[in-house]
Tab-separated table of C-alpha atoms and ligand atoms in Angstrom:
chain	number	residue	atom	x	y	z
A	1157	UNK	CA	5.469	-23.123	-36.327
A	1158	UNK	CA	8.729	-22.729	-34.235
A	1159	UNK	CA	8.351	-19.541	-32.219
A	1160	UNK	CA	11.874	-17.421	-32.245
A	1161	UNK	CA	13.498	-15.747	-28.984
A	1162	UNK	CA	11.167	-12.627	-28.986
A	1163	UNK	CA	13.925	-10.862	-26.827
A	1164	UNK	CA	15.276	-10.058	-30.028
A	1165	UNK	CA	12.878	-7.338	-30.956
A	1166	UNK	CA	14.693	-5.539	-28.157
A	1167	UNK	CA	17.668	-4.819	-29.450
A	1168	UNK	CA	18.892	-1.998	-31.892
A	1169	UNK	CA	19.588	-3.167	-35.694
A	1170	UNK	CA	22.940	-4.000	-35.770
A	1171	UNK	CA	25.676	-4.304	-33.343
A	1172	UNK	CA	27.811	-0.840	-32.540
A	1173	UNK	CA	31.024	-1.791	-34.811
A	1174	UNK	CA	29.215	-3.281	-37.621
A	1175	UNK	CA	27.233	-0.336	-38.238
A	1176	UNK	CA	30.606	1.933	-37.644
A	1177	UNK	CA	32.479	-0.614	-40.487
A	1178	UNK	CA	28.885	-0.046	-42.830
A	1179	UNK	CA	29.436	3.419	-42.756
A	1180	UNK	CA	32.689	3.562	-43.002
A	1181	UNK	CA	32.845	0.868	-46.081
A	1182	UNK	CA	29.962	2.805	-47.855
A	1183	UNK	CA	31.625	6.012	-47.464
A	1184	UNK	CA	34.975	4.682	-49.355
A	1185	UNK	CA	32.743	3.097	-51.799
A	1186	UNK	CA	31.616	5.966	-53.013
A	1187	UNK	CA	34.957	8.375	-52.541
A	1188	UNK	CA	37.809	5.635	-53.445
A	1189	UNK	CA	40.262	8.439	-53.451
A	1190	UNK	CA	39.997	9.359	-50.388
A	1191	UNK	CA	42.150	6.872	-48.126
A	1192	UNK	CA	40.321	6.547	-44.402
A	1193	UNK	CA	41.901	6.317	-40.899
A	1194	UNK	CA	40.464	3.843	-38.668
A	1195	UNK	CA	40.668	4.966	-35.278
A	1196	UNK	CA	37.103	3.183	-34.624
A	1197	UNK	CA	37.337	-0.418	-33.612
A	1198	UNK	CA	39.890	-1.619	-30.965
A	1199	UNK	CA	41.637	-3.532	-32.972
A	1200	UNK	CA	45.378	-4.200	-32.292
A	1201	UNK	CA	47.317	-4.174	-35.157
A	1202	UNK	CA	51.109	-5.501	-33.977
A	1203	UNK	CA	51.786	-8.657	-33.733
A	1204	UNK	CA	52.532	-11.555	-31.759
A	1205	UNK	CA	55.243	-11.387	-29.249
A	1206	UNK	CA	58.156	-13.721	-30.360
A	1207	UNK	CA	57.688	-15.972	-27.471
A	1208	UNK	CA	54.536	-17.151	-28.183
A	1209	UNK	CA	54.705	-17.691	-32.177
A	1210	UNK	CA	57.722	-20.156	-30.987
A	1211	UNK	CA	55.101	-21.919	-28.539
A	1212	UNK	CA	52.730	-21.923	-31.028
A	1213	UNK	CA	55.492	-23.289	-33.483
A	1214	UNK	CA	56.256	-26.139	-31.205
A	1215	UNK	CA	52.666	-27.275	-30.637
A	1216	UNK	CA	52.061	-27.392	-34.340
A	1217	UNK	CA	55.169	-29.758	-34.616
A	1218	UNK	CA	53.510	-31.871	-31.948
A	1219	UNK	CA	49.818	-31.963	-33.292
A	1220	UNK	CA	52.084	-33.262	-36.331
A	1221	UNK	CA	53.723	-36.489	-34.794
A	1222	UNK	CA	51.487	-39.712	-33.361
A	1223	UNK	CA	53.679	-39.722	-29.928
A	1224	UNK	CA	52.853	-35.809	-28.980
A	1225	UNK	CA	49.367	-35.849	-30.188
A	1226	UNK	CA	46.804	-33.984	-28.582
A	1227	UNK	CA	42.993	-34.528	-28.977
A	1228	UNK	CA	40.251	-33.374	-27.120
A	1229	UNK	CA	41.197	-30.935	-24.405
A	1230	UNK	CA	39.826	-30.721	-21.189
A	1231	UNK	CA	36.969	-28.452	-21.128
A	1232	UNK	CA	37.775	-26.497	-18.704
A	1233	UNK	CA	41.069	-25.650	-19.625
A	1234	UNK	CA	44.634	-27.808	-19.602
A	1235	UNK	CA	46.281	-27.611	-16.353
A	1236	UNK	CA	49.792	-25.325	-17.781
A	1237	UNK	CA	47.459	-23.347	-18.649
A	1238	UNK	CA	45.418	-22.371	-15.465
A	1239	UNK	CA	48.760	-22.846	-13.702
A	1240	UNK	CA	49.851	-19.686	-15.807
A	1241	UNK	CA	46.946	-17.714	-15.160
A	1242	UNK	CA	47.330	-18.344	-11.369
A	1243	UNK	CA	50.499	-17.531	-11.518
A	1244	UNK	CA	49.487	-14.096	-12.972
A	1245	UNK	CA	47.188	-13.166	-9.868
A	1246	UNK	CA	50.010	-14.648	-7.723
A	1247	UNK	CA	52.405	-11.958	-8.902
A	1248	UNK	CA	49.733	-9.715	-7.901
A	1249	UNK	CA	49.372	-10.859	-4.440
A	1250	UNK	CA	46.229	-12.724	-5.107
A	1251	UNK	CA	45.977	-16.747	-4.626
A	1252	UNK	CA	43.806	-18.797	-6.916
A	1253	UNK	CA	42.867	-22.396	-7.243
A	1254	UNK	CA	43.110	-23.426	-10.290
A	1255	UNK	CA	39.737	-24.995	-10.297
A	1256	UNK	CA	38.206	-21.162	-10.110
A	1257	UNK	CA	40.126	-20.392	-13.858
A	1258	UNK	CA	37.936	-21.371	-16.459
A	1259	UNK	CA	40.159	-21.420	-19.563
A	1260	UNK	CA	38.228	-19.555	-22.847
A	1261	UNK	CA	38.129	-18.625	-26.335
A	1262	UNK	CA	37.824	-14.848	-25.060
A	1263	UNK	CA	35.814	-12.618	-23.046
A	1264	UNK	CA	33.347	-12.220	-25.919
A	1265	UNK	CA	32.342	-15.732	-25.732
A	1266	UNK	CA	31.802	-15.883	-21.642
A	1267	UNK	CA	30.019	-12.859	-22.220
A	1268	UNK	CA	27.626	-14.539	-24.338
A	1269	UNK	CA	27.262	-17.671	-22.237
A	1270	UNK	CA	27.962	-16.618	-17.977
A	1271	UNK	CA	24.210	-15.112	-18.093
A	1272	UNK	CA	23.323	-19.049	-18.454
A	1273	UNK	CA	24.001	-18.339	-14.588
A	1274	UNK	CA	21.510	-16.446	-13.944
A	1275	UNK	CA	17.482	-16.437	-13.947
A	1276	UNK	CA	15.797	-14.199	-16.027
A	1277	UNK	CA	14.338	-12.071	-12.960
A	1278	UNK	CA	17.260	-11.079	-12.126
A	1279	UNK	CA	17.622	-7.517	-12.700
A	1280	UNK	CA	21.103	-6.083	-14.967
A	1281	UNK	CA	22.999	-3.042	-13.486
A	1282	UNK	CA	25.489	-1.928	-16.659
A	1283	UNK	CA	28.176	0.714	-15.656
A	1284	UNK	CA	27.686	3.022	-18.687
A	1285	UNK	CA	29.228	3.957	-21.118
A	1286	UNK	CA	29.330	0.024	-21.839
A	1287	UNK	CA	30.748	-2.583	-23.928
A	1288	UNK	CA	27.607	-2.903	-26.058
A	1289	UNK	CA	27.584	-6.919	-25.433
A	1290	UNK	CA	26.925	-6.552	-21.992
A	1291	UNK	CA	23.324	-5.274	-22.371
A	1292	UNK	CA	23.005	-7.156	-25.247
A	1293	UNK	CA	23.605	-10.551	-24.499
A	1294	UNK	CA	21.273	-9.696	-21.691
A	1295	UNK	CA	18.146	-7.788	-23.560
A	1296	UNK	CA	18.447	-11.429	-25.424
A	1297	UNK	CA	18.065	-13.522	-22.223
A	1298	UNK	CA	14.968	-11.293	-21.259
A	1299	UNK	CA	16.220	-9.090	-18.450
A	1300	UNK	CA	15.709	-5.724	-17.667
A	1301	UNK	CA	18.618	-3.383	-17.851
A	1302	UNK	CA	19.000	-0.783	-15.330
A	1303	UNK	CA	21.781	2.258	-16.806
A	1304	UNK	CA	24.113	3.252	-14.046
A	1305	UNK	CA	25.287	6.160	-15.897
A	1306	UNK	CA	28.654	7.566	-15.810
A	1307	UNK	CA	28.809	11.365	-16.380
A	1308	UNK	CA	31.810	14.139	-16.476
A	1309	UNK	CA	30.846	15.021	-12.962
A	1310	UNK	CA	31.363	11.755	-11.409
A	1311	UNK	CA	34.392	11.348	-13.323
A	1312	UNK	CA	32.840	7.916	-15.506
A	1313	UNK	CA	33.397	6.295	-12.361
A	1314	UNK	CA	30.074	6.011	-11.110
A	1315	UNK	CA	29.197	4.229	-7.664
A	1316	UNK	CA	26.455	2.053	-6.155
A	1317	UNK	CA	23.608	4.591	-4.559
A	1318	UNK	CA	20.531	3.865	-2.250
A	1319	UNK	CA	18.198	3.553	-4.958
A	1320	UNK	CA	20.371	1.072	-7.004
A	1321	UNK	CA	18.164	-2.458	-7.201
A	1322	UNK	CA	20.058	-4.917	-9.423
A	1323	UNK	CA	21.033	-8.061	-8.715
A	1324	UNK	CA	24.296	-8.569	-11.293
A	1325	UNK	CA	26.255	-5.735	-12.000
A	1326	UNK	CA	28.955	-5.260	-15.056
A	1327	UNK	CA	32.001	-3.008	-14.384
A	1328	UNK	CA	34.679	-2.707	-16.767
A	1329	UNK	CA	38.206	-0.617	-15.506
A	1330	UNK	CA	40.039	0.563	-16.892
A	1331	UNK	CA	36.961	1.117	-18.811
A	1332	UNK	CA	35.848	0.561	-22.421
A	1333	UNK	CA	34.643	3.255	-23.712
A	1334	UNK	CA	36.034	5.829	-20.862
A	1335	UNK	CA	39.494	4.671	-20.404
A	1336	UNK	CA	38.074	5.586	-16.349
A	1337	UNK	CA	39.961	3.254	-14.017
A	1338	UNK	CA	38.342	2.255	-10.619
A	1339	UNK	CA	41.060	3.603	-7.836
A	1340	UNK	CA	40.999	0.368	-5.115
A	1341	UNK	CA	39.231	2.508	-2.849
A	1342	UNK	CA	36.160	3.411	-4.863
A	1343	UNK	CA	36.016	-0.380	-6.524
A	1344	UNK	CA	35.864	-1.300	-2.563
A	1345	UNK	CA	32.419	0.337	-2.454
A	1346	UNK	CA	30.918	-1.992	-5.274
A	1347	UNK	CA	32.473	-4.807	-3.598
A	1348	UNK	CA	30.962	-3.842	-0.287
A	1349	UNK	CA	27.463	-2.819	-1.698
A	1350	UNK	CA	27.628	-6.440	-3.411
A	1351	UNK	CA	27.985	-8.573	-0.472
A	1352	UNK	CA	25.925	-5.972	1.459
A	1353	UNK	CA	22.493	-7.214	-1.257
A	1354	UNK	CA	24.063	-10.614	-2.161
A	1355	UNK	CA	24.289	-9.324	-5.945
A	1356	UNK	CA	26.944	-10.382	-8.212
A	1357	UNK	CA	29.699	-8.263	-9.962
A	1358	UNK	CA	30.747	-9.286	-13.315
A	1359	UNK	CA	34.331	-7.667	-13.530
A	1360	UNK	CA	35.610	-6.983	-16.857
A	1361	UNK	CA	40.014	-7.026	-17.147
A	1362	UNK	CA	40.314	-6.833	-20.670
A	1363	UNK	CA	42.316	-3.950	-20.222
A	1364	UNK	CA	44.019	-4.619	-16.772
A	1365	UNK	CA	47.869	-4.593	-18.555
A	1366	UNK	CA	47.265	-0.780	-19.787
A	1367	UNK	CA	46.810	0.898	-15.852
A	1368	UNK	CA	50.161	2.846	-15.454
A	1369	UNK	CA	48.247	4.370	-11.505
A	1370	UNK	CA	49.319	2.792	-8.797
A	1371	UNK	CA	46.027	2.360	-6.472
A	1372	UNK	CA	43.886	1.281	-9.228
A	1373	UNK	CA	43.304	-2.804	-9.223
A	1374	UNK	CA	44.371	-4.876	-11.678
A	1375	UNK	CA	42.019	-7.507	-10.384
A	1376	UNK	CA	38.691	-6.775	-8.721
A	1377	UNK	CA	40.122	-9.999	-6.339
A	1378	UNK	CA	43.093	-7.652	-4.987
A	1379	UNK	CA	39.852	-6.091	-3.172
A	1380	UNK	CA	38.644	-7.953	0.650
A	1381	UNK	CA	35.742	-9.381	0.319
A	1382	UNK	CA	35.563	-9.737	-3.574
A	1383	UNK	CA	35.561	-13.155	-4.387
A	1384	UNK	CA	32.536	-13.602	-2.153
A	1385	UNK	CA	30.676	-11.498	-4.773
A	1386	UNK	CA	32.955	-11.326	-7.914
A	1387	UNK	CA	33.473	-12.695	-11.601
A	1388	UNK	CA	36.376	-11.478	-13.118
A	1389	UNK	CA	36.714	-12.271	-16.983
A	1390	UNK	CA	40.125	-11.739	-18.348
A	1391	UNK	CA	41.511	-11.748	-21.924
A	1392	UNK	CA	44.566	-11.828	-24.043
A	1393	UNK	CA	43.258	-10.039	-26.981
A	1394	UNK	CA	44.284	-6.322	-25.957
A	1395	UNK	CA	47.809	-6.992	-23.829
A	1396	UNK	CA	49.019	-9.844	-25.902
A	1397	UNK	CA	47.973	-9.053	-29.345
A	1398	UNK	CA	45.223	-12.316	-29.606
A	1399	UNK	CA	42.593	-10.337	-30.654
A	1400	UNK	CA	42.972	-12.907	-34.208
A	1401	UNK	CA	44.300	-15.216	-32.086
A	1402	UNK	CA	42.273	-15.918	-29.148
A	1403	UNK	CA	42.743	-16.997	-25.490
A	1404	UNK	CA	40.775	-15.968	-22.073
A	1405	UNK	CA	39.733	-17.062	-18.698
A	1406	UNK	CA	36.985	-16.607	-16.598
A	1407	UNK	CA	37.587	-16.902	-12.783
A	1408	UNK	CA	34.754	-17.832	-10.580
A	1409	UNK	CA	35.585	-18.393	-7.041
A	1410	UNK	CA	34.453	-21.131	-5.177
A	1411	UNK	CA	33.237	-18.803	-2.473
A	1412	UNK	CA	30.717	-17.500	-4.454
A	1413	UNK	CA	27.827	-18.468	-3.374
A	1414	UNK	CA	23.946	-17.761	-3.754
A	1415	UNK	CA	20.919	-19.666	-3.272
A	1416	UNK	CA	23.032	-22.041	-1.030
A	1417	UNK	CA	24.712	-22.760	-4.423
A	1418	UNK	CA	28.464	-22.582	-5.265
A	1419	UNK	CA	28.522	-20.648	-8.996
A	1420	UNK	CA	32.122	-21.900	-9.261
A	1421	UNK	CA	30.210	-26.032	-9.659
A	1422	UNK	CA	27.173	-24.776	-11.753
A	1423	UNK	CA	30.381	-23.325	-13.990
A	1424	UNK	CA	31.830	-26.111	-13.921
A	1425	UNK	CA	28.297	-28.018	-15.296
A	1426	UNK	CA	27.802	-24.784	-17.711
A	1427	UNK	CA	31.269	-25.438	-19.712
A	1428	UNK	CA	31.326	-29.267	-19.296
A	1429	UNK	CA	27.942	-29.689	-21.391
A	1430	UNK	CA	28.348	-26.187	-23.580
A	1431	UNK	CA	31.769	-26.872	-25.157
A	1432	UNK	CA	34.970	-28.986	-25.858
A	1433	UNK	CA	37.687	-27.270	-24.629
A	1434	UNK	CA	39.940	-24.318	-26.097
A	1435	UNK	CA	42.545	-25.443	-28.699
A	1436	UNK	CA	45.754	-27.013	-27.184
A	1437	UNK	CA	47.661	-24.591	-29.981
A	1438	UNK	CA	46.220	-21.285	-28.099
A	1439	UNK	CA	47.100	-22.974	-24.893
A	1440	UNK	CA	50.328	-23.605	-25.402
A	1441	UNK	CA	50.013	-19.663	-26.962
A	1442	UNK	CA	48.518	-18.743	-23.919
A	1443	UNK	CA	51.325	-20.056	-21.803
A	1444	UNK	CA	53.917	-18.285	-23.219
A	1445	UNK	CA	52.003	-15.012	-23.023
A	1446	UNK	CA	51.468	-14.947	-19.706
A	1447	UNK	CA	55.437	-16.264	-19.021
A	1448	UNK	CA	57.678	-13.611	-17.488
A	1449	UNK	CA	59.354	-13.211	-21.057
A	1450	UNK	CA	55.783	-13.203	-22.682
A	1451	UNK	CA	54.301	-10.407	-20.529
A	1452	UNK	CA	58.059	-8.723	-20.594
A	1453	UNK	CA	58.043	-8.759	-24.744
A	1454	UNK	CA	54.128	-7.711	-25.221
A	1455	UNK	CA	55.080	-4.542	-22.628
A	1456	UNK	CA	56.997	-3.076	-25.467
A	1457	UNK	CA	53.547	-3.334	-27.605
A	1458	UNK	CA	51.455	-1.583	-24.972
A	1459	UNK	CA	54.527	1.243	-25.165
A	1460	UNK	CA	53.398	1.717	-28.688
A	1461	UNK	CA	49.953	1.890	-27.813
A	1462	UNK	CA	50.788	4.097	-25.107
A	1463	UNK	CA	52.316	6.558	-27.450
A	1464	UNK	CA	49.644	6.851	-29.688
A	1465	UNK	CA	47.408	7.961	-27.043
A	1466	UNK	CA	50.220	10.631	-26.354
A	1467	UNK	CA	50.238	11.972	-29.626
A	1468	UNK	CA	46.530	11.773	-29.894
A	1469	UNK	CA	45.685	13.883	-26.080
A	1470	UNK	CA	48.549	16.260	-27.193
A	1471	UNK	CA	46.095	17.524	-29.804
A	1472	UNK	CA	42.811	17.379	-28.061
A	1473	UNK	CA	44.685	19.795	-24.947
A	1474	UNK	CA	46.048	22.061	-27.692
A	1475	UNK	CA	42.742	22.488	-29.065
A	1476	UNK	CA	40.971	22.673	-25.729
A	1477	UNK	CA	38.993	19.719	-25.995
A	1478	UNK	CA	37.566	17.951	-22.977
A	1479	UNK	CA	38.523	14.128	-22.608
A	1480	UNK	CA	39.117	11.154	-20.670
A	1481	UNK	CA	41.278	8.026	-20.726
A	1482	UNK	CA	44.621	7.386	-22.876
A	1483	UNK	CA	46.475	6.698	-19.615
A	1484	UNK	CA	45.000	3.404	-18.026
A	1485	UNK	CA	43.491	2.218	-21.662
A	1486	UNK	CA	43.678	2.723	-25.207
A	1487	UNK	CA	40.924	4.577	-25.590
A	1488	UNK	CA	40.527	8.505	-25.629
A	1489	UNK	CA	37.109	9.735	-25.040
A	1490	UNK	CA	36.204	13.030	-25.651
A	1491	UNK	CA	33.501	15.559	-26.036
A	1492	UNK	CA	32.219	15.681	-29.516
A	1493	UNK	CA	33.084	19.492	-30.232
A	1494	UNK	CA	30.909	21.757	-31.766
A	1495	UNK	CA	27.549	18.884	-32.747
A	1496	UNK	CA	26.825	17.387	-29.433
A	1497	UNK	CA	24.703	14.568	-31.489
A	1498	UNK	CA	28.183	11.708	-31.602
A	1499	UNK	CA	26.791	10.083	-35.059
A	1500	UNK	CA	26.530	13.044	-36.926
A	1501	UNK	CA	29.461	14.003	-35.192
A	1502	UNK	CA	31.149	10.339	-36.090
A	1503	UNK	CA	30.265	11.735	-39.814
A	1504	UNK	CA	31.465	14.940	-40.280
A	1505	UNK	CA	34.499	13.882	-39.259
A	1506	UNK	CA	34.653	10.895	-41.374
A	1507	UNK	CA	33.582	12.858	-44.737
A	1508	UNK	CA	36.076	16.600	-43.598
A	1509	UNK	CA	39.134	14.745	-42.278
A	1510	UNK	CA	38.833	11.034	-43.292
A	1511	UNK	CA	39.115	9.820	-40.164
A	1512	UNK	CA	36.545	6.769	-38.163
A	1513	UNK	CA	35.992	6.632	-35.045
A	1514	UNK	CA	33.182	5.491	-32.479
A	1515	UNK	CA	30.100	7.533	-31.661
A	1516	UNK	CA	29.870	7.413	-27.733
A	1517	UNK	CA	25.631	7.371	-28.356
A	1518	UNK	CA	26.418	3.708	-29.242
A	1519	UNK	CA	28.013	2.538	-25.545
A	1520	UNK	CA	24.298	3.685	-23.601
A	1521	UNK	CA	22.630	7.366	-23.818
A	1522	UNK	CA	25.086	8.786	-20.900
A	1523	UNK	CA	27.524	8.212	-23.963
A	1524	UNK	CA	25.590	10.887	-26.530
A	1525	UNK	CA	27.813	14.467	-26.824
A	1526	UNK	CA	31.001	11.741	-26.410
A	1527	UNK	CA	33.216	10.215	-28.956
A	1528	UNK	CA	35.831	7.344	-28.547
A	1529	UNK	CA	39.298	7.180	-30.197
A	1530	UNK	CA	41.109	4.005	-30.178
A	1531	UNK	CA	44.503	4.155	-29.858
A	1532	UNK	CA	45.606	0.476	-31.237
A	1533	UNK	CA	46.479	1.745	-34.415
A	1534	UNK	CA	50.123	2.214	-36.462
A	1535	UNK	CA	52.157	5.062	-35.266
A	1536	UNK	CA	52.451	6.606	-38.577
A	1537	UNK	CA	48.664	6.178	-39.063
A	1538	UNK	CA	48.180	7.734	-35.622
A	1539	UNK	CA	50.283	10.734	-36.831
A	1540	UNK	CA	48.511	11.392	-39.699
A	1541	UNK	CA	45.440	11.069	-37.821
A	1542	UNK	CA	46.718	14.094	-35.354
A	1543	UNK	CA	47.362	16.139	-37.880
A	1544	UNK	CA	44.602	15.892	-39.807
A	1545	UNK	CA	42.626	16.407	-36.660
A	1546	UNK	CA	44.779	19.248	-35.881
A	1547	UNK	CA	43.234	21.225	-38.494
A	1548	UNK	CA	39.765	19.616	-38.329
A	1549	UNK	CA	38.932	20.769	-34.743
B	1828	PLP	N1	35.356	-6.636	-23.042
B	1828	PLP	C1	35.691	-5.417	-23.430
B	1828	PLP	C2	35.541	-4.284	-22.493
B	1828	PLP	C3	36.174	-5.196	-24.722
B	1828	PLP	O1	36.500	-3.969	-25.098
B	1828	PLP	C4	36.298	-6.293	-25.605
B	1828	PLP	C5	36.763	-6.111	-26.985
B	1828	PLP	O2	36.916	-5.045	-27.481
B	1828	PLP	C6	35.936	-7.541	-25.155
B	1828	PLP	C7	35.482	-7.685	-23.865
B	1828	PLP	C8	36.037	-8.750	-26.017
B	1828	PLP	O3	37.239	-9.348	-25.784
B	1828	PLP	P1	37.684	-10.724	-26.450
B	1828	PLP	O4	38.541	-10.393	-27.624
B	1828	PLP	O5	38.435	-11.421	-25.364
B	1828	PLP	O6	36.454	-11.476	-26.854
């Protein structure tokens, strides 16, 4: 008999957004007049900036012709490309080699695979609220989770205490679900507290190209002392639109260091056997993303985005409702009014004003009394969405 990973037991039925989309699906199942407004998943919904569907374009035509053929990439990702990505950090002051930029299909995927790192002892700090996949993908690997909760008082921002034992810690800022954003000076203390235990940061950017404040980070590397203790996992799904498209990185520095072992080489061993490369098409899409004219066109995007989360606050203040986020992120998070409990919450407001959105019980229990609005969807569905909240609340 082949015994299955009994890790799995651990976790809850069904991942966070699949159970939102069940509920959601069953509910306009049974009401088909009743037209729903998703402001659940972040999801973008515009599209490609032109730059890129040219570069993607061009390395169709050459996939098409013998001469410009591409096969197999490298695995760890095609030189123009990590050049681009080092480029990005360099605008930001920070230098990489690009033998620390791990080209990807994604955060998601890294997510699933950079606990390969890592024995099973090790214990998991999560910054909560959390990305679900970041407990997850380690309640499947066997390891003990240890909440860090973030509350109102300390702002969702919360920071590294005496008691803390963990020995890999995820942050995310700006933050999924929160839209809290780590000010340089309070990201400092993880990085100090990390290299003061020898534990390891895992530093999610997925949303580094929303911050509009001016002392918060856009790389946990802009911090001394950081890539001694830091992984930073980047993405192009919510600042370039590839959320259908799909292109990351991972960075691991080749200071990084534990058990007299550089993480950067066991990386390097870790993607060599574990996958093929990342298509030269999303490369080349990649490329052109991160290009000054790439990052200039996708700005306009993030405008949009920007103004959604305008017209969304502007009805939570008028209504008194407590909330953070909507100015480094896309995400508004909010106290559920009225029902503290966020799924029944998540429910009345689906079935009253037709509207979906994310129960903050499902990003860790500091999350329950909370809901999450994402702010990735169409303008006009965005109004509608106000108003209809307008008179919900
Ligand atoms: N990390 C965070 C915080 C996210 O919110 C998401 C997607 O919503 C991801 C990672 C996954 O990103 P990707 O599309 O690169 O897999």
């Amino acid at each position: 008999m082949t015994h299955i990973n009994p890790y799995y037991s651990r976790l809850t039925e069904s991942f966070l957004f699949y159970e939102t989309k069940q509920r959601a699906a069953a509910f306009e199942a049974a009401h088909p007049e009743r037209r729903l407004l998703r402001l659940g998943i972040g999801d973008v919904t515009l599209p490609l900036a032109p730059v890129v569907v040219e570069a993607l374009h061009r390395a169709v035509e050459e996939q098409a012709r013998k001469e410009s053929f591409h096969g197999y990439m490298p695995e760890l990702g095609k030189d123009f490309m990590k050049r681009a990505a080092a480029a990005n950090y360099a605008r930001r002051g920070v230098e990489l080699d690009p033998e620390e930029i791990f080209i990807s299909y994604g955060i998601g995927d890294d997510l699933g695979a950079i606990g390969g790192l890592f024995a099973r002892e090790n214990r998991v700090g999560v910054v909560e609220p959390a990305y679900p996949a970041y407990v997850d993908t380690n309640l499947m690997a066997g390891r003990e989770i240890i909440p860090i909760p973030g509350t109102e008082e300390n702002g969702f921002l919360p920071l590294p205490g005496p008691e803390l034992r963990a020995e890999l810690v995820y942050l995310c800022s700006p933050n999924n679900p929160t839209g809290a954003a780590y000010p340089a000076s309070r990201l400092q203390l993880w990085v100090d507290w990390a290299n003061a235990h020898g534990a390891v940061l895992i530093f999610d950017a997925a949303y580094e190209a929303f911050i509009t404040q001016a002392d918060v980070p856009h790389s946990i590397y802009e911090l001394p002392g950081a890539k001694r203790c830091a992984i930073e996992l980047f993405s192009l799904s919510k600042s370039a639109g590839f959320t259908g498209t799909r292109l990351g990185y991972t960075v691991v520095p080749k200071v990084l260091v534990r058990e007299g072992k550089s993480l950067q080489s066991l990386w390097v061993r870790n993607r060599t056997t574990c996958t093929n490369g990342v298509s030269y098409l999303l490369q080349r899409a990649g490329e052109a993303a991160l290009s000054e004219e790439g990052l200039r066109q996708s700005r306009a995007n993030l405008e949009v985005y920007r103004e959604n989360a305008r017209v969304l606050t502007s009805v939570l203040n008028s209504r008194g409702v407590r909330y953070f986020g909507g100015e480094n992120a896309p995400y508004i998070w909010f106290r559920c009014p009225g029902d503290p409990d966020s799924w029944r919450f998540f429910d009345q407001l689906m079935e009253k004003a037709g509207i979906v959105g994310t129960p903050g019980a499902g990003f860790g229990a500091c999350g329950e009394g909370w809901f999450r609005f994402s702010c990735f969807g169409s303008p006009e569905d965005t109004a509608e969405a106000a108003a209809r909240l307008m008179s919900f609340l």
